[in-house]
Coordinates of C-alpha atoms and ligand atoms in Angstrom, one line a residue:
X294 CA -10.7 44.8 -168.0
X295 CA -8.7 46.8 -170.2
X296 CA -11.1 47.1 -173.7
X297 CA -9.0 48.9 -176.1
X298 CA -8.1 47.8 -179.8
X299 CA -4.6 46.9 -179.8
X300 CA -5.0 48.6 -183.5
X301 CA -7.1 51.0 -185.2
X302 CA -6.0 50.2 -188.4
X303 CA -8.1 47.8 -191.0
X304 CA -5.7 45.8 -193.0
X305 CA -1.8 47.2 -192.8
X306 CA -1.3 43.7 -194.4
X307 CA -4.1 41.1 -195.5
X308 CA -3.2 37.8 -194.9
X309 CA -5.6 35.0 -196.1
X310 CA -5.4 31.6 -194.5
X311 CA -7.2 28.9 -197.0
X312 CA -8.1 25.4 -195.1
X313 CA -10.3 23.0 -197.0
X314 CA -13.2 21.2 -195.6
X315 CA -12.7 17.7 -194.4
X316 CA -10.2 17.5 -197.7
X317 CA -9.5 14.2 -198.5
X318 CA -13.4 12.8 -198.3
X319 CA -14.3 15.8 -200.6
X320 CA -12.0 14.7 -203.3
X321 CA -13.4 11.3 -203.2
X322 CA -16.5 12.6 -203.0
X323 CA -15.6 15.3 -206.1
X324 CA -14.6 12.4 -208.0
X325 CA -17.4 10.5 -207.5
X326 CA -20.9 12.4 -207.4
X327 CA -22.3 9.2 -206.1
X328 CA -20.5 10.0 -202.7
X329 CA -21.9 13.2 -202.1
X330 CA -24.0 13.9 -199.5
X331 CA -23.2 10.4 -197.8
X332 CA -20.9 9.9 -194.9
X333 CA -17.8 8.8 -196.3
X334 CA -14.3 8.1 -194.3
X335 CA -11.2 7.1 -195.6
X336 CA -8.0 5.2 -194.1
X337 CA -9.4 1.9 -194.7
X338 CA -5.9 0.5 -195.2
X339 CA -4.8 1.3 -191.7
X340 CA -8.1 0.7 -190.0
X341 CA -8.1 3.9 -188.3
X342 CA -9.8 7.5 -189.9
X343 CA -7.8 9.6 -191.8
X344 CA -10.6 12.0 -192.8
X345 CA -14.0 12.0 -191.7
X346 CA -16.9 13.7 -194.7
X347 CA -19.1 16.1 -192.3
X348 CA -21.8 13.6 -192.8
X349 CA -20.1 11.1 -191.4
X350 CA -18.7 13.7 -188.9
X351 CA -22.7 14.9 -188.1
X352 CA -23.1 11.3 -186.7
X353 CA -19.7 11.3 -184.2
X354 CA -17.2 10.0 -186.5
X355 CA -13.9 11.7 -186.4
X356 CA -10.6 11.6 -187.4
X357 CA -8.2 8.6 -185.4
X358 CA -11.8 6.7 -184.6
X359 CA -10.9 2.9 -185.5
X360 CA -13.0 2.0 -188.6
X361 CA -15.1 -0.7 -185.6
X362 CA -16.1 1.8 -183.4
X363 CA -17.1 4.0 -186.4
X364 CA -18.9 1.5 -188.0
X365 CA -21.0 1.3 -184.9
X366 CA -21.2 4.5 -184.3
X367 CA -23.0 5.4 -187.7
X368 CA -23.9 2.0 -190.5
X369 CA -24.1 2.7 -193.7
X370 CA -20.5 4.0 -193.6
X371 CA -18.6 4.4 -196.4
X372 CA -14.6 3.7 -195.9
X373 CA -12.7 4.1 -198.8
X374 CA -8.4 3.2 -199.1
X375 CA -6.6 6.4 -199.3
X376 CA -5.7 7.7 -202.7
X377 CA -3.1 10.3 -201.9
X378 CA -2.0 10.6 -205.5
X379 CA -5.4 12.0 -206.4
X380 CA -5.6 14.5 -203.1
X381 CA -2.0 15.4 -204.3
X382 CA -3.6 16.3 -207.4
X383 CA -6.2 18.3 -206.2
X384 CA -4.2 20.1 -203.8
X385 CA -1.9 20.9 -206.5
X386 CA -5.3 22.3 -208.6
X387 CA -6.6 24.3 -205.4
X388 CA -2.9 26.1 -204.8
X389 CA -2.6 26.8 -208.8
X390 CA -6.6 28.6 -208.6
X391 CA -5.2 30.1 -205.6
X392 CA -2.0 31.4 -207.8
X393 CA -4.4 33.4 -211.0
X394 CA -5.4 35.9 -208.2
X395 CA -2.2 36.2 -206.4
X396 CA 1.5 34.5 -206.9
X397 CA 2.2 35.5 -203.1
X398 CA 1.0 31.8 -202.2
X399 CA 2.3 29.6 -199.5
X400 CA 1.5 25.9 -199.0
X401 CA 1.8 25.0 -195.8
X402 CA 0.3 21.7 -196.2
X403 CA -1.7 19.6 -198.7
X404 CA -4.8 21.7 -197.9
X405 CA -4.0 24.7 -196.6
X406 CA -2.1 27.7 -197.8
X407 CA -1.4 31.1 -197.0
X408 CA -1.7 34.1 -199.0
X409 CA -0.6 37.7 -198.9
X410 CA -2.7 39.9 -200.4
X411 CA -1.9 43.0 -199.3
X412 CA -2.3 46.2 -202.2
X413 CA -4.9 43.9 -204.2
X414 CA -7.5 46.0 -203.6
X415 CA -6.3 48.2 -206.4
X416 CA -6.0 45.1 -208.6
X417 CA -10.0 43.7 -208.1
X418 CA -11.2 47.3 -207.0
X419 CA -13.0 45.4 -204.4
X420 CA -12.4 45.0 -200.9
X421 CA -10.3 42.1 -198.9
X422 CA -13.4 40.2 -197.9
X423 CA -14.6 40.0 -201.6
X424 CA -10.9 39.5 -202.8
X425 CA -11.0 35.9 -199.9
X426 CA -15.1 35.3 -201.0
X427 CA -14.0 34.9 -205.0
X428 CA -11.2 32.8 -204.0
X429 CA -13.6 30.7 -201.9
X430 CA -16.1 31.0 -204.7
X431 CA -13.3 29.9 -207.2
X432 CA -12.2 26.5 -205.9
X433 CA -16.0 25.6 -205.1
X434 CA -17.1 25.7 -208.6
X435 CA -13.7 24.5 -210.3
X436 CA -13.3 21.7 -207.6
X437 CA -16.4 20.8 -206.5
X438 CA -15.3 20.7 -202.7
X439 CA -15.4 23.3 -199.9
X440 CA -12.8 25.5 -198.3
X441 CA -12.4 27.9 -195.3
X442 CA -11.2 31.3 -195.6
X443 CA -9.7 33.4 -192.9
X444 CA -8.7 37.1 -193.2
X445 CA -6.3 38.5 -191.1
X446 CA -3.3 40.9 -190.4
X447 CA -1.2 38.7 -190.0
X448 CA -0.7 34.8 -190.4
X449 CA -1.6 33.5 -186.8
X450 CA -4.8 35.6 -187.0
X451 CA -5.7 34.9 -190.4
X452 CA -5.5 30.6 -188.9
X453 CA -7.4 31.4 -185.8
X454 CA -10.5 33.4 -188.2
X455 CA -10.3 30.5 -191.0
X456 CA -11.6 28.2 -187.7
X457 CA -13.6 30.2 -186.6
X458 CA -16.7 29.0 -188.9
X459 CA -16.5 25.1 -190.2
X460 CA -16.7 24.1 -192.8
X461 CA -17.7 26.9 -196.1
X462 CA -16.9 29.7 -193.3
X463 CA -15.8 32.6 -193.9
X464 CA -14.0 35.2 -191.2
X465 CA -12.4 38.4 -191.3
X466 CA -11.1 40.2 -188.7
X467 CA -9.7 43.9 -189.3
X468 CA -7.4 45.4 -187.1
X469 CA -9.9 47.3 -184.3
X470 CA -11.8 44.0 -183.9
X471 CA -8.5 41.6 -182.6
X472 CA -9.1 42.0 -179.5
X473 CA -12.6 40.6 -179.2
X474 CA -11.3 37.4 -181.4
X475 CA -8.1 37.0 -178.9
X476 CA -11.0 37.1 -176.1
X477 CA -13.3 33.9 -177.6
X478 CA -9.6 32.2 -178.0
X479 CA -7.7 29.7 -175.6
X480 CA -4.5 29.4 -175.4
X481 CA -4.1 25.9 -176.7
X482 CA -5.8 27.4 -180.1
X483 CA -2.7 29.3 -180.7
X484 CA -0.6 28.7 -183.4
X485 CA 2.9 28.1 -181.9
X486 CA 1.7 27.3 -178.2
X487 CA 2.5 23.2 -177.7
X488 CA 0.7 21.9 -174.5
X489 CA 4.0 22.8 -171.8
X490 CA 3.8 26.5 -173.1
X491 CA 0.1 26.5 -172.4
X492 CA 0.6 25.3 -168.9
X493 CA 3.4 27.7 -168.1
X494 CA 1.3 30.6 -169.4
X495 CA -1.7 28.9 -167.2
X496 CA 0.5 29.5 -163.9
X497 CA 0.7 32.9 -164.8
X498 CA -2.5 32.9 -164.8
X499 CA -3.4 33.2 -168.3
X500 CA -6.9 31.8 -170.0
X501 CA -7.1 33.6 -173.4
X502 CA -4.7 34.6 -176.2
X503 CA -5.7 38.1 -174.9
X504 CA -4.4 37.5 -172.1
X505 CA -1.1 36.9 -173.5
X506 CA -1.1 39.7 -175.8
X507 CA -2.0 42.2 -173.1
X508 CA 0.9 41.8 -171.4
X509 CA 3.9 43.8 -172.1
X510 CA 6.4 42.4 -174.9
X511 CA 9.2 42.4 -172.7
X512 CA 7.6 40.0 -170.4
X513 CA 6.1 37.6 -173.4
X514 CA 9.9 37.7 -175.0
X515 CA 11.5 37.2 -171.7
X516 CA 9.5 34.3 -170.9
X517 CA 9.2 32.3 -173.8
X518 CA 11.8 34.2 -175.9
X519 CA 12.3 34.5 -179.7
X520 CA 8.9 32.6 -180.6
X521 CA 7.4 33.6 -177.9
X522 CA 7.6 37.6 -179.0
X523 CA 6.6 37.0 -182.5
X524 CA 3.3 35.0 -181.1
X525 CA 2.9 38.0 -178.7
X526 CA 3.3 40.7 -182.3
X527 CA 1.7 38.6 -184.4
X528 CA -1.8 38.3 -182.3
X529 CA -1.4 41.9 -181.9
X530 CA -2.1 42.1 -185.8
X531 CA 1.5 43.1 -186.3
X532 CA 3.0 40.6 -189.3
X533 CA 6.1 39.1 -188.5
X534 CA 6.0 35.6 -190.2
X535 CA 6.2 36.8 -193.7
X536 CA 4.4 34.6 -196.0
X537 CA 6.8 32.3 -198.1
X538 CA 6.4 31.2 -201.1
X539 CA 9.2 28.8 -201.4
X540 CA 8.3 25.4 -203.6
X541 CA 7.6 22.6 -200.7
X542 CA 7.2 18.9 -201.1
X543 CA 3.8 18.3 -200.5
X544 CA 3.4 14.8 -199.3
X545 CA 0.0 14.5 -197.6
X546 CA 1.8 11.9 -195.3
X547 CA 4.5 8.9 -195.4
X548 CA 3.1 5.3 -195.3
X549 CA 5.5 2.2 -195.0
X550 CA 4.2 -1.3 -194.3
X551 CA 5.5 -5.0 -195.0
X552 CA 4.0 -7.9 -194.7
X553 CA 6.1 -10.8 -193.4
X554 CA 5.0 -14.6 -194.0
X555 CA 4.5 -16.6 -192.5
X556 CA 2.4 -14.5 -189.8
X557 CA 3.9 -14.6 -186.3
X558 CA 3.2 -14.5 -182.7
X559 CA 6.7 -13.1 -181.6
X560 CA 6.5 -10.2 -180.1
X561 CA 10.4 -9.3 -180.1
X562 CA 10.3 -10.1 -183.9
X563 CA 6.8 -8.0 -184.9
X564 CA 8.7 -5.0 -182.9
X565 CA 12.0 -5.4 -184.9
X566 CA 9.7 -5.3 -188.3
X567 CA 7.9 -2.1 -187.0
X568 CA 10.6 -0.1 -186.7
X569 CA 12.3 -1.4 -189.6
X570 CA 9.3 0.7 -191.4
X571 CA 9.4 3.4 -188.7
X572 CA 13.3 4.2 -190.1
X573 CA 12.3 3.9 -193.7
X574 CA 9.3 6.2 -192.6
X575 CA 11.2 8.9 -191.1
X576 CA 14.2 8.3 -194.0
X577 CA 11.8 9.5 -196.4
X578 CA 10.7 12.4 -194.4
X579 CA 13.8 13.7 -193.9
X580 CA 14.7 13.5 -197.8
X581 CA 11.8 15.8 -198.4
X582 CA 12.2 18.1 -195.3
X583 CA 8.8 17.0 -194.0
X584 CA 8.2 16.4 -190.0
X585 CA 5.2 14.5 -188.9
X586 CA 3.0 15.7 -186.5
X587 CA 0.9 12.8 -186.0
X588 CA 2.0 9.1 -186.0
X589 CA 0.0 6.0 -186.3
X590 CA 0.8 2.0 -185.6
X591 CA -1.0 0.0 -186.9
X592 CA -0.4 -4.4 -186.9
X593 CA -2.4 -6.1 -189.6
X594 CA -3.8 -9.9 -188.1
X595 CA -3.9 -12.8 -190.0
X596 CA -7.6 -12.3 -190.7
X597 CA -6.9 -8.5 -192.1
X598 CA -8.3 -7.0 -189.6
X599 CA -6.3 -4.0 -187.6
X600 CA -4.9 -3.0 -184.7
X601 CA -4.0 0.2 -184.8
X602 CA -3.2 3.4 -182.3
X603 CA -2.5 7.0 -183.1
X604 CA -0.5 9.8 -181.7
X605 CA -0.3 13.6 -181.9
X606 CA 3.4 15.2 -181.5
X607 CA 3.3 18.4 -179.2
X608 CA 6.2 19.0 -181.5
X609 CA 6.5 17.8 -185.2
X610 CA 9.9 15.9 -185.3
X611 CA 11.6 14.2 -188.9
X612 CA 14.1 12.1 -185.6
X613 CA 14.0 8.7 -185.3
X614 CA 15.4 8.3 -182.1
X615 CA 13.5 10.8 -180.6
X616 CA 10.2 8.9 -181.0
X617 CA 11.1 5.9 -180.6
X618 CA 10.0 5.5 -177.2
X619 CA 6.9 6.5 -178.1
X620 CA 6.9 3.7 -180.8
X621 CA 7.5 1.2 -178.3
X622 CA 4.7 2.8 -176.2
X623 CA 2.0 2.6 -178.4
X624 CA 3.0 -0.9 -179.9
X625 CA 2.8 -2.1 -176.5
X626 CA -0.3 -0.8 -177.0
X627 CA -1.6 -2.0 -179.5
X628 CA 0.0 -5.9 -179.4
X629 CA -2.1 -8.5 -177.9
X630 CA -0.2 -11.3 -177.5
X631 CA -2.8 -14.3 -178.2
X632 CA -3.2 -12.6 -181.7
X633 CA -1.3 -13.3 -185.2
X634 CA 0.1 -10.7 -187.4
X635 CA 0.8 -10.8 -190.9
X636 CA 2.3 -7.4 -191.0
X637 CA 2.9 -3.8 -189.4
X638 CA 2.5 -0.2 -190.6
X639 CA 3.9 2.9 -189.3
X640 CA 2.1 6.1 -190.6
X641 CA 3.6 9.6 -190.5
X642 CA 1.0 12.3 -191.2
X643 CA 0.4 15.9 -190.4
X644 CA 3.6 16.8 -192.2
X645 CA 5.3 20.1 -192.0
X646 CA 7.6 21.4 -193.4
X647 CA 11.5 21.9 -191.8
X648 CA 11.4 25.9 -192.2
X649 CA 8.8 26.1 -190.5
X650 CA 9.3 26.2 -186.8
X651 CA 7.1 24.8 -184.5
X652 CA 8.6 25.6 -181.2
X653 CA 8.1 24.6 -177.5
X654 CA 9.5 25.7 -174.4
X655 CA 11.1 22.8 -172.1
X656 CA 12.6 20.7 -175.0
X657 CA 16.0 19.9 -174.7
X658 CA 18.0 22.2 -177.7
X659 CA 20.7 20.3 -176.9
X660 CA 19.7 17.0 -177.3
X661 CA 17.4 17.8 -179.9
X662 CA 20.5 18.8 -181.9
X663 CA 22.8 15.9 -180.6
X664 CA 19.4 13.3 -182.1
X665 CA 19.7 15.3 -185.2
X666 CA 23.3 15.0 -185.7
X667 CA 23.4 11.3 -185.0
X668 CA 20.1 10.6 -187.6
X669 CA 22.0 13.0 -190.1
X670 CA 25.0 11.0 -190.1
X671 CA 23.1 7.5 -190.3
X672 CA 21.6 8.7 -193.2
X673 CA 24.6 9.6 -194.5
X674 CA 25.8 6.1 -194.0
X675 CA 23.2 4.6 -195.6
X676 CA 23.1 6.1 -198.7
X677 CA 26.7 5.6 -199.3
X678 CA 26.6 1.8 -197.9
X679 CA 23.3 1.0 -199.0
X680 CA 20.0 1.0 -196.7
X681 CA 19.9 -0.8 -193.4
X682 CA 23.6 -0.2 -192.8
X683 CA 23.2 1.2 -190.2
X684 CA 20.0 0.5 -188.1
X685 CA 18.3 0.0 -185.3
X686 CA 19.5 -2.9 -182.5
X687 CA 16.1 -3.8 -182.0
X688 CA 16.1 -4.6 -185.8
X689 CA 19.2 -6.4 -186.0
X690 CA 18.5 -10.2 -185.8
X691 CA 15.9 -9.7 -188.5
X692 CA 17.1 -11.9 -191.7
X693 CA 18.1 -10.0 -194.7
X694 CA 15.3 -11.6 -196.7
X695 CA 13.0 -9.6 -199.6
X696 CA 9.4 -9.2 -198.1
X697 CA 6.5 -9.9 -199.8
X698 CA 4.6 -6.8 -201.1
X699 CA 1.3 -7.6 -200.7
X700 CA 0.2 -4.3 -199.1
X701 CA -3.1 -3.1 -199.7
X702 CA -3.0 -0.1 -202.0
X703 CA -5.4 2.0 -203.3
X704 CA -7.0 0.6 -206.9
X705 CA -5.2 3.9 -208.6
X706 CA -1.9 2.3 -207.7
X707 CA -2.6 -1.1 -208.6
X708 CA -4.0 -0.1 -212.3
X709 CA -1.6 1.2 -214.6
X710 CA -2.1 3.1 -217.7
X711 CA -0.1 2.1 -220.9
X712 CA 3.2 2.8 -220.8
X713 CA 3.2 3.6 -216.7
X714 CA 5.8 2.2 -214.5
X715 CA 5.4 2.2 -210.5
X716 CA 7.6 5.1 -210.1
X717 CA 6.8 7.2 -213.3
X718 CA 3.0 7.8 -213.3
X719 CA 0.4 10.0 -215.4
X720 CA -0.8 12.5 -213.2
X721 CA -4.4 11.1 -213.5
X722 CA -6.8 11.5 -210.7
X723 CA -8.9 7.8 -210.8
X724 CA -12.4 8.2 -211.8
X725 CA -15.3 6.6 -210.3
X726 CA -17.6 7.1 -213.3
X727 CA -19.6 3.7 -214.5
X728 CA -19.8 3.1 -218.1
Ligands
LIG1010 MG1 -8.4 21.1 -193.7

């Protein structure tokens, strides 16, 4: 096998990729010493993980585990409600320490970001590494919580070194030493390669992002065109995805849930409310140019306990229609008839933002684009007419009736401070501290 650098050069541009540890637990767990050290999940409002601490995650407790099987798995759990104004906070605090060493900052979502800092050496008189290891340094003692720092040429290396090492890790890769970290990586690791792109490259046989890069351009552009040659320049360490420092929304994810009394059985009618939320959902999304990548159903019984499923995208997508049979999938799922539900919740998380392209072979442009068309122009609709205009069929024989409220929210959004409304908040984090 070929051996050769694909570069010899150390950094022609230093790209740092920031991704912090297990992020939501370590804000709780920032905000309240008593946490620390203990394995703490949160999610508790939709019965399934959101984000496991890496003590609950030393004992097998991961992400999209129901809260019942992780309960089993390790007692003693902690699960908390999720308090995304407080991580929005403290992602906001982690970008600005990001910002006093270099204003070349992107946020690509609540906890990660990517930074250019190509020339700084001149600035710290130091080298790239140290520039990454103060940064790292920096949001562990302002924060309290840990980060991972990759160091790259270009912005798909610089995600595939901040990985590398879990969680405080650190990873820099200079330019002759890509081709031994395109050796240790699969394909499926590859930032841009969805699961039918991995298989195609499989029949070629391909095994290792250096595999892909090996071959010649030509051949990587004419199979899986435009994205296809910028995955192939950017492993090579060439940059192509400029860093971009464009202000983004940055929800962590989009929650909508209503209770309906009194609780039912009807399975036609528990749909209809589901997807009620699933449009509100996806509404929202769209307003803030945010696709979700993962997507969660959860149906609340009469005894608060959960039913709940969740799905990863191969492709993050802000169109209703184009889920929807997935919806249906995993409500059917996830509904057991004998049971009675008070209320349902559709969870859109992962978000990404619309400029940013996540691309797979196979998918249908056109119909993408016809979905897109059709969702743009019910939105449309609706926010002339009013919402619910325009909706879904499976949601039409539901009675135009106020639902009650009652959804569990996190203490934060339940307590307000003088002079707070709902809408227009202090930008407080709570505080667990015991007077
Ligand atoms: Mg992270």
């Amino acid at each position: 096998m070929e051996n050769q650098p694909f570069t010899v050069r150390s950094y022609p541009r230093a790209i740092l990729h920031i991704d912090a540890d297990a992020f939501f637990t370590s804000v709780e767990q920032a905000l309240d010493p008593t946490l620390r050290g203990k394995p703490v999940v949160t999610g508790q409002e939709r019965g399934i993980i959101a984000c496991a601490s890496y003590e609950a995650k030393a004992r097998g407790v991961k992400r999209g585990v129901s809260l019942g099987d992780a309960r089993r798995l390790c007692p003693g759990l902690i699960v908390l409600p999720s308090d995304y104004e407080s991580y929005s906070l403290y992602s906001k605090r982690m970008f600005n320490i990001m910002r006093q060493f270099t204003p070349c900052v992107e946020e690509y979502s609540v906890d990660e970001a990517f930074l250019d800092i190509t020339g700084m050496r001149r600035v710290y008189r130091c080298s790239y590494e140290e520039i990454g290891r103060k940064i790292q340094k920096e949001i562990h003692n302002e924060l309290g919580m840990t980060v991972s720092v990759g160091l790259s040429l270009s912005k798909a290396l610089a995600k595939l070194c901040s990985k590398f090492r879990k969680p405080r890790g650190f990873t820099g890769v200079q330019g002759r030493y890509i081709h031994i970290l395109l050796q240790r990586t699969a394909l499926e690791q590859v930032w841009g390669f969805g699961p039918s792109t991995v298989n195609l490259l499989t029949k070629y046989g391909l095994r290792t992002a250096y595999d892909f890069a090996l071959r010649p351009q030509p051949w990587a552009a004419g199979l899986l065109k435009k994205p296809g040659r910028e995955i192939w320049s950017e492993l090579r360490g060439d940059s192509v995805w400029p860093v971009d420092t464009a202000d983004k929304a940055t929800y962590g994810s989009i929650m909508k849930s209503k209770t309906f009394t009194p609780p039912s059985r009807d399975k036609e009618f528990i749909f209809a409310k589901l997807i009620k939320n699933v449009e509100a959902a996806f509404m929202k999304a769209r307003r803030y140019h945010l696709r979700p990548r993962r997507l969660g159903v959860i149906l609340r019984r009469q005894d608060f306990r959960h039913d709940g499923l969740e799905a990863q995208l191969s492709r993050a997508t802000s169109s209703t229609l184009e889920v929807m049979p997935l919806i249906r999938t995993m409500f059917e799922q996830t509904f057991a008839g004998q049971r009675e539900y008070r209320s349902t919740m559709i969870f859109l998380g992962a978000l990404e933002n619309d400029q940013i392209d996540q691309f797979d072979l196979f998918e249908d442009r056109l119909k993408i684009d016809d979905l897109f068309r059709v969702t743009g122009a019910i939105d449309d609709i609706n926010r002339r007419y009013g919402r619910h205009t325009v909706r879904s069929g499976t949601a039409l024989f539901l009675p135009h009736k106020p639902d009650n409220p009652r959804d569990m929210e996190h203490a934060r959004k339940q307590l307000l401070f003088p002079g707070e409304t709902p809408q227009r908040r202090l930008n407080f984090p709570r505080m667990s501290i015991k007077v």
